[in-house]
mmCIF file of C-alpha atoms and ligand atoms in Angstrom:
data_model
loop_
_atom_site.group_PDB
_atom_site.id
_atom_site.type_symbol
_atom_site.label_atom_id
_atom_site.label_comp_id
_atom_site.label_asym_id
_atom_site.label_seq_id
_atom_site.Cartn_x
_atom_site.Cartn_y
_atom_site.Cartn_z
ATOM 1 C CA MET A 145 0.000 0.000 0.000
ATOM 2 C CA LYS A 146 1.541 3.301 -1.099
ATOM 3 C CA LYS A 147 -1.118 5.598 0.379
ATOM 4 C CA PHE A 148 -4.452 5.341 2.201
ATOM 5 C CA ILE A 149 -6.977 7.885 0.998
ATOM 6 C CA SER A 150 -9.984 5.745 0.080
ATOM 7 C CA VAL A 151 -11.136 2.137 -0.259
ATOM 8 C CA LYS A 152 -9.570 2.190 -3.739
ATOM 9 C CA ASP A 153 -6.149 1.933 -2.061
ATOM 10 C CA VAL A 154 -7.105 -1.426 -0.515
ATOM 11 C CA LYS A 155 -6.602 -4.666 -2.491
ATOM 12 C CA ASP A 156 -8.552 -6.973 -0.136
ATOM 13 C CA ILE A 157 -10.856 -5.487 2.525
ATOM 14 C CA ASN A 158 -11.357 -8.762 4.400
ATOM 15 C CA ALA A 159 -7.598 -9.398 4.554
ATOM 16 C CA LEU A 160 -7.096 -5.922 6.040
ATOM 17 C CA VAL A 161 -9.897 -6.536 8.557
ATOM 18 C CA LYS A 162 -8.269 -9.840 9.549
ATOM 19 C CA LYS A 163 -4.934 -8.105 9.989
ATOM 20 C CA ALA A 164 -6.585 -5.524 12.277
ATOM 21 C CA LEU A 165 -8.271 -8.216 14.375
ATOM 22 C CA ASP A 166 -4.957 -10.123 14.609
ATOM 23 C CA TYR A 167 -3.378 -6.944 16.000
ATOM 24 C CA LYS A 168 -6.256 -6.600 18.455
ATOM 25 C CA ALA A 169 -5.383 -10.100 19.743
ATOM 26 C CA ASN A 170 -1.632 -9.407 19.710
ATOM 27 C CA PRO A 171 -0.904 -5.635 19.661
ATOM 28 C CA PHE A 172 2.906 -5.878 19.742
ATOM 29 C CA ALA A 173 3.357 -8.668 17.181
ATOM 30 C CA ASP A 174 5.145 -6.281 14.778
ATOM 31 C CA LYS A 175 6.876 -3.998 17.269
ATOM 32 C CA ALA A 176 10.085 -4.177 15.196
ATOM 33 C CA LEU A 177 8.420 -3.209 11.882
ATOM 34 C CA GLY A 178 8.477 0.538 12.520
ATOM 35 C CA ALA A 179 11.770 0.734 14.430
ATOM 36 C CA ASN A 180 13.690 3.923 13.539
ATOM 37 C CA LYS A 181 10.740 5.227 11.468
ATOM 38 C CA ARG A 182 9.035 8.540 12.112
ATOM 39 C CA ILE A 183 5.404 9.285 11.449
ATOM 40 C CA GLY A 184 3.993 12.811 11.334
ATOM 41 C CA LEU A 185 0.362 13.381 12.316
ATOM 42 C CA LEU A 186 -0.825 16.747 10.978
ATOM 43 C CA PHE A 187 -4.110 18.194 12.154
ATOM 44 C CA LEU A 188 -5.791 21.106 10.432
ATOM 45 C CA ASN A 189 -8.937 20.352 12.496
ATOM 46 C CA PRO A 190 -9.770 18.982 15.971
ATOM 47 C CA SER A 191 -9.773 15.261 16.823
ATOM 48 C CA LEU A 192 -9.940 12.937 19.826
ATOM 49 C CA ARG A 193 -10.204 9.378 18.454
ATOM 50 C CA THR A 194 -8.255 9.721 15.219
ATOM 51 C CA ARG A 195 -5.326 11.468 16.818
ATOM 52 C CA LEU A 196 -4.951 9.209 19.854
ATOM 53 C CA SER A 197 -5.705 5.896 18.127
ATOM 54 C CA THR A 198 -3.158 6.625 15.384
ATOM 55 C CA GLN A 199 -0.561 7.567 18.002
ATOM 56 C CA VAL A 200 -1.185 4.304 19.890
ATOM 57 C CA ALA A 201 -1.123 2.281 16.654
ATOM 58 C CA SER A 202 2.175 3.901 15.608
ATOM 59 C CA GLN A 203 3.757 3.104 18.962
ATOM 60 C CA ASN A 204 2.497 -0.489 18.838
ATOM 61 C CA LEU A 205 4.467 -0.815 15.584
ATOM 62 C CA GLY A 206 7.582 0.685 17.164
ATOM 63 C CA MET A 207 7.304 4.076 15.445
ATOM 64 C CA GLU A 208 7.782 7.493 16.935
ATOM 65 C CA PRO A 209 4.681 9.607 16.207
ATOM 66 C CA ILE A 210 5.047 13.381 16.138
ATOM 67 C CA VAL A 211 1.815 15.385 16.292
ATOM 68 C CA PHE A 212 1.591 18.861 14.779
ATOM 69 C CA ASN A 213 -1.603 20.897 15.155
ATOM 70 C CA VAL A 214 -1.092 22.954 12.020
ATOM 71 C CA ASP A 215 -4.233 24.998 12.619
ATOM 72 C CA LYS A 216 -2.983 26.256 16.016
ATOM 73 C CA GLU A 217 0.817 25.939 15.894
ATOM 74 C CA GLY A 218 1.862 26.204 12.254
ATOM 75 C CA TRP A 219 2.117 28.963 9.700
ATOM 76 C CA ALA A 220 -1.111 29.595 7.782
ATOM 77 C CA LEU A 221 -0.765 27.471 4.640
ATOM 78 C CA GLU A 222 -1.566 28.558 1.081
ATOM 79 C CA PHE A 223 -2.881 25.902 -1.315
ATOM 80 C CA SER A 224 -3.664 27.938 -4.469
ATOM 81 C CA GLU A 225 -1.331 27.666 -7.451
ATOM 82 C CA GLY A 226 0.116 31.037 -8.442
ATOM 83 C CA ALA A 227 -1.230 32.811 -5.353
ATOM 84 C CA ILE A 228 0.102 36.289 -4.620
ATOM 85 C CA MET A 229 0.576 35.781 -0.902
ATOM 86 C CA ASN A 230 -0.100 39.288 0.349
ATOM 87 C CA GLY A 231 -3.008 38.185 2.597
ATOM 88 C CA THR A 232 -3.287 35.929 5.644
ATOM 89 C CA THR A 233 -1.382 32.875 4.367
ATOM 90 C CA VAL A 234 2.322 32.724 5.192
ATOM 91 C CA GLU A 235 3.704 29.514 3.681
ATOM 92 C CA HIS A 236 2.850 27.679 0.444
ATOM 93 C CA ILE A 237 2.168 23.949 0.544
ATOM 94 C CA LYS A 238 4.792 23.602 -2.229
ATOM 95 C CA ASP A 239 7.420 24.771 0.271
ATOM 96 C CA ALA A 240 6.095 23.140 3.443
ATOM 97 C CA ALA A 241 5.242 19.618 2.195
ATOM 98 C CA PRO A 242 8.713 18.675 0.852
ATOM 99 C CA VAL A 243 10.216 19.659 4.229
ATOM 100 C CA LEU A 244 7.750 17.365 6.006
ATOM 101 C CA GLY A 245 8.616 14.661 3.477
ATOM 102 C CA ASN A 246 12.242 14.887 4.618
ATOM 103 C CA TYR A 247 11.408 14.780 8.331
ATOM 104 C CA PHE A 248 9.049 11.783 8.220
ATOM 105 C CA ASP A 249 8.672 8.319 6.671
ATOM 106 C CA ILE A 250 4.840 8.475 6.707
ATOM 107 C CA LEU A 251 2.654 11.587 6.759
ATOM 108 C CA CYS A 252 -0.907 11.463 8.105
ATOM 109 C CA ILE A 253 -3.250 14.418 7.591
ATOM 110 C CA ARG A 254 -6.652 15.502 8.853
ATOM 111 C CA THR A 255 -8.452 18.250 7.016
ATOM 112 C CA PHE A 256 -12.168 19.008 6.810
ATOM 113 C CA PRO A 257 -14.092 20.405 3.820
ATOM 114 C CA GLY A 258 -14.872 24.121 3.749
ATOM 115 C CA LEU A 259 -18.500 23.230 2.835
ATOM 116 C CA GLN A 260 -18.647 26.486 0.844
ATOM 117 C CA ASN A 261 -17.541 25.382 -2.617
ATOM 118 C CA ARG A 262 -18.461 21.839 -3.704
ATOM 119 C CA GLU A 263 -15.925 21.675 -6.555
ATOM 120 C CA ASP A 264 -13.052 22.674 -4.256
ATOM 121 C CA ASP A 265 -14.017 20.052 -1.664
ATOM 122 C CA ASP A 266 -14.656 17.317 -4.262
ATOM 123 C CA GLY A 267 -11.240 18.071 -5.758
ATOM 124 C CA GLU A 268 -9.552 17.229 -2.429
ATOM 125 C CA LYS A 269 -7.244 20.188 -3.002
ATOM 126 C CA ILE A 270 -5.508 19.964 0.373
ATOM 127 C CA ILE A 271 -4.694 16.250 0.783
ATOM 128 C CA ASN A 272 -3.842 15.902 -2.914
ATOM 129 C CA GLN A 273 -1.219 18.625 -2.634
ATOM 130 C CA PHE A 274 0.356 16.935 0.382
ATOM 131 C CA ILE A 275 0.521 13.736 -1.721
ATOM 132 C CA LYS A 276 1.992 15.648 -4.680
ATOM 133 C CA TYR A 277 4.664 17.594 -2.813
ATOM 134 C CA ALA A 278 5.616 15.491 0.265
ATOM 135 C CA GLY A 279 7.028 12.555 -1.714
ATOM 136 C CA ILE A 280 6.293 10.000 1.032
ATOM 137 C CA PRO A 281 3.254 7.783 1.775
ATOM 138 C CA VAL A 282 0.229 9.821 2.915
ATOM 139 C CA VAL A 283 -2.573 8.511 5.130
ATOM 140 C CA SER A 284 -5.907 10.304 5.385
ATOM 141 C CA LEU A 285 -7.064 10.983 8.928
ATOM 142 C CA GLU A 286 -10.254 12.345 7.258
ATOM 143 C CA SER A 287 -10.250 14.531 4.200
ATOM 144 C CA ALA A 288 -12.732 16.841 2.476
ATOM 145 C CA THR A 289 -14.896 13.961 1.204
ATOM 146 C CA LEU A 290 -13.866 10.721 2.979
ATOM 147 C CA HIS A 291 -12.898 9.183 6.324
ATOM 148 C CA PRO A 292 -11.378 5.819 5.352
ATOM 149 C CA LEU A 293 -9.871 4.856 8.743
ATOM 150 C CA GLN A 294 -13.327 5.287 10.270
ATOM 151 C CA SER A 295 -14.944 3.092 7.608
ATOM 152 C CA LEU A 296 -12.334 0.362 7.949
ATOM 153 C CA THR A 297 -12.988 0.467 11.700
ATOM 154 C CA ASP A 298 -16.703 0.149 11.051
ATOM 155 C CA ILE A 299 -16.275 -2.997 8.947
ATOM 156 C CA ILE A 300 -13.912 -4.429 11.590
ATOM 157 C CA THR A 301 -16.572 -3.773 14.249
ATOM 158 C CA ILE A 302 -19.349 -5.313 12.146
ATOM 159 C CA THR A 303 -17.204 -8.364 11.298
ATOM 160 C CA GLU A 304 -16.310 -8.845 14.958
ATOM 161 C CA SER A 305 -19.943 -8.528 16.032
ATOM 162 C CA MET A 306 -21.120 -10.986 13.348
ATOM 163 C CA ALA A 307 -18.479 -13.534 14.407
ATOM 164 C CA GLN A 308 -20.013 -13.509 17.899
ATOM 165 C CA ASN A 309 -23.499 -14.315 16.588
ATOM 166 C CA GLU A 310 -24.083 -17.641 14.874
ATOM 167 C CA ASN A 311 -27.214 -16.314 13.142
ATOM 168 C CA PHE A 312 -24.846 -14.703 10.629
ATOM 169 C CA LYS A 313 -23.222 -18.009 9.596
ATOM 170 C CA ASN A 314 -25.495 -18.321 6.554
ATOM 171 C CA LYS A 315 -27.037 -14.868 6.375
ATOM 172 C CA LYS A 316 -25.988 -11.564 4.833
ATOM 173 C CA PRO A 317 -26.496 -8.727 7.327
ATOM 174 C CA LYS A 318 -28.851 -5.870 6.547
ATOM 175 C CA ILE A 319 -26.935 -2.674 7.295
ATOM 176 C CA VAL A 320 -28.717 0.686 7.328
ATOM 177 C CA LEU A 321 -27.078 4.099 7.207
ATOM 178 C CA THR A 322 -29.590 6.598 8.571
ATOM 179 C CA TRP A 323 -29.368 10.375 8.503
ATOM 180 C CA ALA A 324 -29.935 12.003 11.905
ATOM 181 C CA PRO A 325 -30.705 15.600 12.859
ATOM 182 C CA HIS A 326 -28.017 18.097 13.856
ATOM 183 C CA ILE A 327 -27.931 21.839 14.454
ATOM 184 C CA LYS A 328 -24.737 22.511 12.471
ATOM 185 C CA SER A 329 -23.484 21.990 8.941
ATOM 186 C CA ILE A 330 -21.609 18.688 9.083
ATOM 187 C CA PRO A 331 -19.394 17.187 6.310
ATOM 188 C CA GLN A 332 -20.606 14.233 4.234
ATOM 189 C CA CYS A 333 -17.247 12.444 4.716
ATOM 190 C CA VAL A 334 -18.273 9.702 7.158
ATOM 191 C CA ALA A 335 -21.480 8.894 5.261
ATOM 192 C CA ASN A 336 -19.713 8.971 1.865
ATOM 193 C CA SER A 337 -16.941 6.790 3.142
ATOM 194 C CA PHE A 338 -19.192 4.276 4.918
ATOM 195 C CA SER A 339 -21.253 3.945 1.718
ATOM 196 C CA GLU A 340 -18.143 3.564 -0.429
ATOM 197 C CA TRP A 341 -16.703 0.827 1.808
ATOM 198 C CA MET A 342 -20.059 -0.969 2.186
ATOM 199 C CA THR A 343 -20.630 -1.162 -1.563
ATOM 200 C CA ALA A 344 -17.000 -2.190 -2.226
ATOM 201 C CA TRP A 345 -17.190 -4.855 0.535
ATOM 202 C CA GLY A 346 -20.344 -6.295 -1.004
ATOM 203 C CA GLU A 347 -21.120 -8.592 1.947
ATOM 204 C CA ALA A 348 -24.266 -6.829 3.191
ATOM 205 C CA ASP A 349 -27.673 -5.680 2.026
ATOM 206 C CA PHE A 350 -26.909 -1.986 2.309
ATOM 207 C CA VAL A 351 -29.653 0.633 2.677
ATOM 208 C CA VAL A 352 -29.266 4.417 2.994
ATOM 209 C CA THR A 353 -32.154 6.466 4.393
ATOM 210 C CA HIS A 354 -32.426 10.252 4.674
ATOM 211 C CA PRO A 355 -34.909 13.093 4.154
ATOM 212 C CA GLU A 356 -35.310 14.565 0.676
ATOM 213 C CA GLY A 357 -32.445 16.872 -0.258
ATOM 214 C CA TYR A 358 -29.818 14.838 1.614
ATOM 215 C CA GLU A 359 -28.838 12.546 -1.284
ATOM 216 C CA LEU A 360 -25.131 11.721 -1.138
ATOM 217 C CA ALA A 361 -22.960 11.862 -4.273
ATOM 218 C CA GLU A 362 -23.876 8.890 -6.471
ATOM 219 C CA GLU A 363 -20.254 7.794 -6.833
ATOM 220 C CA TYR A 364 -20.397 6.621 -3.190
ATOM 221 C CA THR A 365 -23.899 5.140 -3.005
ATOM 222 C CA ASN A 366 -24.015 3.263 -6.329
ATOM 223 C CA GLY A 367 -25.195 -0.250 -5.435
ATOM 224 C CA ALA A 368 -27.054 0.812 -2.266
ATOM 225 C CA THR A 369 -30.818 0.872 -1.787
ATOM 226 C CA ILE A 370 -31.843 4.475 -1.072
ATOM 227 C CA THR A 371 -35.120 5.467 0.576
ATOM 228 C CA HIS A 372 -36.702 8.477 2.294
ATOM 229 C CA ASN A 373 -38.768 6.105 4.466
ATOM 230 C CA GLN A 374 -36.727 5.541 7.618
ATOM 231 C CA GLU A 375 -39.286 3.179 9.200
ATOM 232 C CA GLU A 376 -39.219 0.925 6.139
ATOM 233 C CA ALA A 377 -35.411 1.019 6.060
ATOM 234 C CA LEU A 378 -35.083 0.012 9.701
ATOM 235 C CA LYS A 379 -37.333 -3.051 9.298
ATOM 236 C CA ASP A 380 -35.259 -6.213 9.921
ATOM 237 C CA ALA A 381 -32.002 -4.249 10.062
ATOM 238 C CA ASP A 382 -29.068 -6.006 11.776
ATOM 239 C CA PHE A 383 -26.870 -2.907 12.077
ATOM 240 C CA VAL A 384 -27.934 0.740 12.080
ATOM 241 C CA TYR A 385 -25.260 3.351 11.429
ATOM 242 C CA VAL A 386 -26.424 6.768 12.593
ATOM 243 C CA LYS A 387 -24.886 9.954 11.190
ATOM 244 C CA ASN A 388 -25.794 13.490 10.300
ATOM 245 C CA TRP A 389 -24.542 15.120 7.125
ATOM 246 C CA SER A 390 -25.319 18.395 5.398
ATOM 247 C CA SER A 391 -26.887 18.609 1.945
ATOM 248 C CA TYR A 392 -24.721 17.732 -1.059
ATOM 249 C CA SER A 393 -27.115 19.125 -3.699
ATOM 250 C CA ASP A 394 -27.684 22.412 -1.816
ATOM 251 C CA TYR A 395 -24.082 22.249 -0.793
ATOM 252 C CA GLY A 396 -23.295 22.446 2.915
ATOM 253 C CA LYS A 397 -26.796 23.610 3.883
ATOM 254 C CA VAL A 398 -28.861 22.354 6.849
ATOM 255 C CA LEU A 399 -32.230 21.736 5.155
ATOM 256 C CA SER A 400 -33.885 19.984 8.096
ATOM 257 C CA THR A 401 -33.452 19.495 11.827
ATOM 258 C CA ASP A 402 -36.528 17.221 11.987
ATOM 259 C CA ALA A 403 -36.258 15.572 15.425
ATOM 260 C CA THR A 404 -38.465 12.653 14.323
ATOM 261 C CA TRP A 405 -35.413 11.294 12.456
ATOM 262 C CA MET A 406 -33.545 10.691 15.756
ATOM 263 C CA LEU A 407 -33.227 6.964 16.516
ATOM 264 C CA THR A 408 -35.139 5.762 19.591
ATOM 265 C CA ASN A 409 -35.768 2.362 21.179
ATOM 266 C CA GLU A 410 -39.275 2.388 19.722
ATOM 267 C CA LYS A 411 -37.887 2.788 16.192
ATOM 268 C CA LEU A 412 -35.234 0.161 16.877
ATOM 269 C CA SER A 413 -37.926 -2.329 17.936
ATOM 270 C CA LYS A 414 -38.825 -2.734 14.223
ATOM 271 C CA SER A 415 -35.288 -3.906 13.469
ATOM 272 C CA ASN A 416 -33.756 -7.351 13.952
ATOM 273 C CA ASN A 417 -32.483 -6.327 17.394
ATOM 274 C CA ALA A 418 -29.990 -4.174 15.482
ATOM 275 C CA LYS A 419 -26.662 -3.067 16.859
ATOM 276 C CA VAL A 420 -26.251 0.698 16.672
ATOM 277 C CA MET A 421 -23.128 2.460 15.445
ATOM 278 C CA HIS A 422 -21.912 6.053 15.361
ATOM 279 C CA CYS A 423 -18.378 7.344 14.710
ATOM 280 C CA LEU A 424 -18.467 9.892 17.599
ATOM 281 C CA PRO A 425 -18.428 12.671 18.636
ATOM 282 C CA VAL A 426 -22.218 12.716 18.949
ATOM 283 C CA ARG A 427 -24.614 15.388 20.205
ATOM 284 C CA ARG A 428 -26.759 13.453 22.673
ATOM 285 C CA ASN A 429 -30.524 13.812 22.343
ATOM 286 C CA VAL A 430 -30.099 15.770 19.118
ATOM 287 C CA GLU A 431 -28.371 13.306 16.797
ATOM 288 C CA LEU A 432 -28.825 10.172 18.916
ATOM 289 C CA SER A 433 -30.863 9.523 22.072
ATOM 290 C CA ASP A 434 -29.456 8.681 25.503
ATOM 291 C CA GLU A 435 -31.540 5.500 25.583
ATOM 292 C CA ILE A 436 -29.805 4.203 22.456
ATOM 293 C CA LEU A 437 -26.290 5.375 23.342
ATOM 294 C CA ASP A 438 -26.516 3.959 26.876
ATOM 295 C CA GLY A 439 -28.427 0.847 25.788
ATOM 296 C CA ILE A 440 -27.165 -2.693 25.304
ATOM 297 C CA ASN A 441 -27.324 -2.514 21.505
ATOM 298 C CA SER A 442 -24.855 0.356 21.247
ATOM 299 C CA LEU A 443 -21.482 -0.499 19.675
ATOM 300 C CA VAL A 444 -20.110 3.042 19.819
ATOM 301 C CA THR A 445 -17.404 2.494 22.468
ATOM 302 C CA LYS A 446 -16.227 -0.748 20.891
ATOM 303 C CA GLU A 447 -16.221 0.996 17.508
ATOM 304 C CA ALA A 448 -14.087 3.873 18.802
ATOM 305 C CA SER A 449 -11.709 1.409 20.501
ATOM 306 C CA ASN A 450 -11.279 -0.451 17.217
ATOM 307 C CA ARG A 451 -9.852 2.696 15.626
ATOM 308 C CA VAL A 452 -6.439 1.591 16.987
ATOM 309 C CA TRP A 453 -6.486 -1.717 15.102
ATOM 310 C CA ALA A 454 -7.653 -0.149 11.850
ATOM 311 C CA ALA A 455 -4.824 2.393 11.991
ATOM 312 C CA GLN A 456 -2.314 -0.284 12.961
ATOM 313 C CA ALA A 457 -3.303 -2.549 10.041
ATOM 314 C CA VAL A 458 -3.006 0.324 7.547
ATOM 315 C CA LEU A 459 0.323 1.614 8.886
ATOM 316 C CA SER A 460 1.682 -1.928 8.916
ATOM 317 C CA GLU A 461 0.749 -2.378 5.232
ATOM 318 C CA ILE A 462 2.449 0.897 4.357
ATOM 319 C CA LEU A 463 5.604 0.069 6.316
ATOM 320 C CA SER A 464 5.815 -3.374 4.692
ATOM 321 C CA ALA A 465 5.315 -1.985 1.182
ATOM 322 C CA ASN A 466 7.889 0.784 1.634
ATOM 323 C CA LYS A 467 10.711 -1.127 3.353
ATOM 324 C CA LYS A 468 14.076 0.275 2.279
HETATM 325 N N1 CP B 26 -14.625 9.568 14.641
HETATM 326 C C1 CP B 26 -13.621 10.467 14.646
HETATM 327 O O1 CP B 26 -12.947 10.689 13.622
HETATM 328 O O2 CP B 26 -13.418 11.070 15.851
HETATM 329 P P1 CP B 26 -12.448 12.324 16.088
HETATM 330 O O3 CP B 26 -13.004 13.462 15.257
HETATM 331 O O4 CP B 26 -12.483 12.589 17.547
HETATM 332 O O5 CP B 26 -11.084 11.954 15.602
#
């Protein structure tokens, strides 16, 4: 693996999931793999899980992670080609990225979309320029359109949960991604990415449900069943993935805060005793109810814990493929 930006960088999803679960059983199995390697974790936006799980994963592989909160501690970066830098930006990505490429063996980056200009965000201007100018393997810690480490974690968590339930021996799971209300404009990254990984995985009946106007980009949901009827979608579901996202067609807008879309135990009773997932952070009793989050069907803590093993499997693949 030369980089990890989307599911397209993964040859075999199930093999990567197995690798992650092997690390969960034996975290220090490859402690020597990353010896004398440095990994830079660059954050242009806040994070709890992604930052800490990637640090732990790096250390489990024997690497020294160095975290740099670019948004708070770095020079303001310029990403536009030919910019006359007489405004607020101080350093061009063309100058900064090659320096980082010399300091580190792997560069991991988190950057959110601006949610102002769809073409700019779809073009992944920021992460693509790090890839272009750093000259070393780049791992997405969430980009303008995707959150691949989260989605790999989600499939790990689903696989692990299915292995503990013999009903899944001869049955494909029904997995539902449901939109949930939120008061702010939230990126589509997690929903895009979950859809992209689900359809590439191909081992589930995958349904996406949301109010009108919240259609995700077709390139991610091709192959999914899409419905505006949440009740119908939840019927017989085995896993329900809850997430808010802002509109893609009316880009970045909050078109609805309809509280009836929030998942409750009553809604869940129509499912097949579904396990409930969310990437966190979550706004309690806005996006997801206390009764679900604190209930026995919630997988959210396990899911967040599994972020370590997803990161470790990906970093291990990159280290193995780039051994000097
Ligand atoms: N799920 C997730 O990416 O969490 P953080 O934003 O805290 O990293």
